[in-house]
Amino acid sequence: MEAVVDMEDRRKLLEHMILEFRNICYKGVVKGDQRKTILENVSGRFSPGRLTAILGPSGAGKSSLLNILSGFKKNGVIGSVSINGETVGDETFRSKCVYISQDYDLMDHLTVREIMDYAAELKMPISSSRMVRMKKVSDILDVLGLRQSMTTLVKNLSGGEKKRLSIGMELITNPPIILLDEPTSGLDSVSAMQLVSYIKTLAQEGRTVVSVIHQPASSLFQLFDDLFLLSAGKCIYNGPISGLVGSFSEAGLHCPKYYNRADFALEVASMSSCPGIELLTLKFNNSDAHGRKSSDEDVNYRNSILTPYRNTCLIRKSRRRYPVPQWKQFHVLLRRSLRSTARDFFFAQLRVIAHVVVGILLGVVFYNTGQDASTVMTNTAGLFFFHIFIFYGNAMPCTVTCRLSTVYFMLYILHPSISLSVPSEAKIFVREHLNNWYSLEAYYLAKFFADIPLQLICPTLFVSIGYYLTGQPLEPMRFGMFWAMCLLLGIFAQTVGLLSGAAFDIQMATFFVPSLSIPAMLFSGYFIKSYEMLEFLQPLSYTSFFRYTMQGSLQAIYGYNRTDFPCSQIMCYYNRPSKYLKFMDTPDTGFEYNVYVMLGFIALFQVILYICLRRRLRIFQ
């Protein structure tokens, strides 16, 4: 009986999640420091059990309002947002409200069932059993009509199915407030009608559902209960759909018979200036949260239901921010990333193929140069090309192609408006993180470890092929040392590429990698030795990461008491390895020192990368 009563109370609590906002003002950056007023003193109330449409012409502030209400946008915003009349903290608010953006990207290489299963693991309490999660997922798929598509990859779904799946992912935790930004965009009339019908069902179950809608058909528009109409950043109507024509008539704006009310509302909202618009603005724009006060009965009932739960639902410090602990987040995200990566031909298979092909190419060009003292300089050039490919093959894809890297979301955080250069995983991270799925730390570590298999496989294949074909000494210790240097350089290169994307825009990011690597190559000791430079330039050689990878590679191939080379010519000047190492300004031993320095470079740049990502997330909001 107690369980039944508890569920009934929670149902009542869900039905009374009233979303209120007052005097919302927002100015967006247009050019440089110039700001344009997007929203001006907008107030309103969205009630549970009703489907509300936010309507308005382009530039009226619809999406901006939804971003502000969801908490996705904070900078430059003035006003207050509350639930049931009380202002709550971000963590509590996001546990009650989910935001589904217009471009809701999904992981293309997972099936519908897998997408939902991972969402359930991240969003449901850790105490929930696997059977409970499976039952929850199955019920949602049935409600949204996706059971027949459970084993279909996301990339093969239709537009309507993707929209429904995006809603289903957020229904895992039964959120009382759902905000949608133009869910019908890109859908045909039939799919749009089906989708809005599903959304209508969710609202009728007691949720507060608000959707931005763009020029709906009459049949679609009548599915909505309430309308919030914006014109040039101001509210000119806020109330039931049935009262729209009457309110406009009172302001002297008459809707023709048999005319689509949505089209008429948009035409009115698009008017630059007229007496009717001014009257509507005065009536609705400064209204106190939906233009009316709550009745005493409503207030008393709300207080009676909410009082037992105030300490658990409305006080910020009393609940954990994320549904599951960070170790669980890391575990789930790691499995999800590994599965998605394994199915991505461009990311995994093509990357492996590229390393194999280039390894064969370099091996053929520098064939057997490591076996003769007469070709020792040519062999060193081959080793240097090994490093160049490893560096650029791991750094540049992170900055340019937006498909071979692992943590590409920083490009989207920096420029969310650039769709062509925005990786889908960027949007996925931002949405899931701001919807309270998991922390940046868990995602960051999961993506780092998820790329380790490729970081091991690709350099291993590349080095193995090139090492054998170029005729390097077939000694396990020397091969392992050279492989370790290439592996560390690859990890560092990927970090550099990710950092460039996090710290700069896409044009500057592509310039940053060469700007960093060219001085490093110049001071590496390959083109000019440090003792041959001007005295004040010599300390700069210690800042070159190529210097340490080259020294480590030369020690692996020529150091540690290697025997003299055979010479196929009449005379070979560098027939003794120690003599050649001295010429290259490289000690015969001390390989560990180069390893430690490279690990230090990786750690330093990883810390800088994390700081940049954290900073960009704050800027995004």
Short mmCIF file of C-alpha atoms in Angstrom, two decimals, residues 6 86 128 134 138 150 152 218 256 284 287-288 329 344 356 375 377 386 453 473 479-480 487 505 534 555 560 606 615:
data_model
loop_
_atom_site.label_atom_id
_atom_site.label_comp_id
_atom_site.label_asym_id
_atom_site.label_seq_id
_atom_site.Cartn_x
_atom_site.Cartn_y
_atom_site.Cartn_z
CA ASP A 6 4.20 6.77 -3.06
CA GLU A 86 10.50 28.18 -6.70
CA SER A 128 18.09 -0.64 -11.27
CA MET A 134 15.14 -3.66 -20.53
CA SER A 138 10.82 -1.93 -24.47
CA MET A 150 15.19 -2.15 -32.80
CA THR A 152 18.37 -1.14 -37.38
CA SER A 218 -3.90 23.62 -39.77
CA PRO A 256 -10.49 35.62 -42.29
CA PHE A 284 0.91 39.78 -22.97
CA SER A 287 2.07 39.66 -17.92
CA ASP A 288 2.95 37.93 -14.69
CA GLN A 329 29.59 6.66 -16.59
CA ASP A 344 33.00 2.90 -38.40
CA VAL A 356 49.76 -0.23 -43.70
CA THR A 375 73.52 4.44 -46.29
CA MET A 377 72.43 9.06 -43.47
CA PHE A 386 58.55 7.68 -39.90
CA PRO A 453 43.36 0.09 -29.36
CA PRO A 473 68.33 -4.72 -36.67
CA PHE A 479 62.35 -2.89 -32.13
CA GLY A 480 60.49 -2.32 -28.86
CA LEU A 487 53.70 5.27 -30.03
CA ASP A 505 38.56 28.20 -34.65
CA LEU A 534 74.06 30.37 -32.51
CA GLN A 555 69.57 5.12 -29.58
CA TYR A 560 73.61 0.40 -26.60
CA GLN A 606 46.50 16.85 -21.90
CA ARG A 615 36.50 26.78 -20.57
#
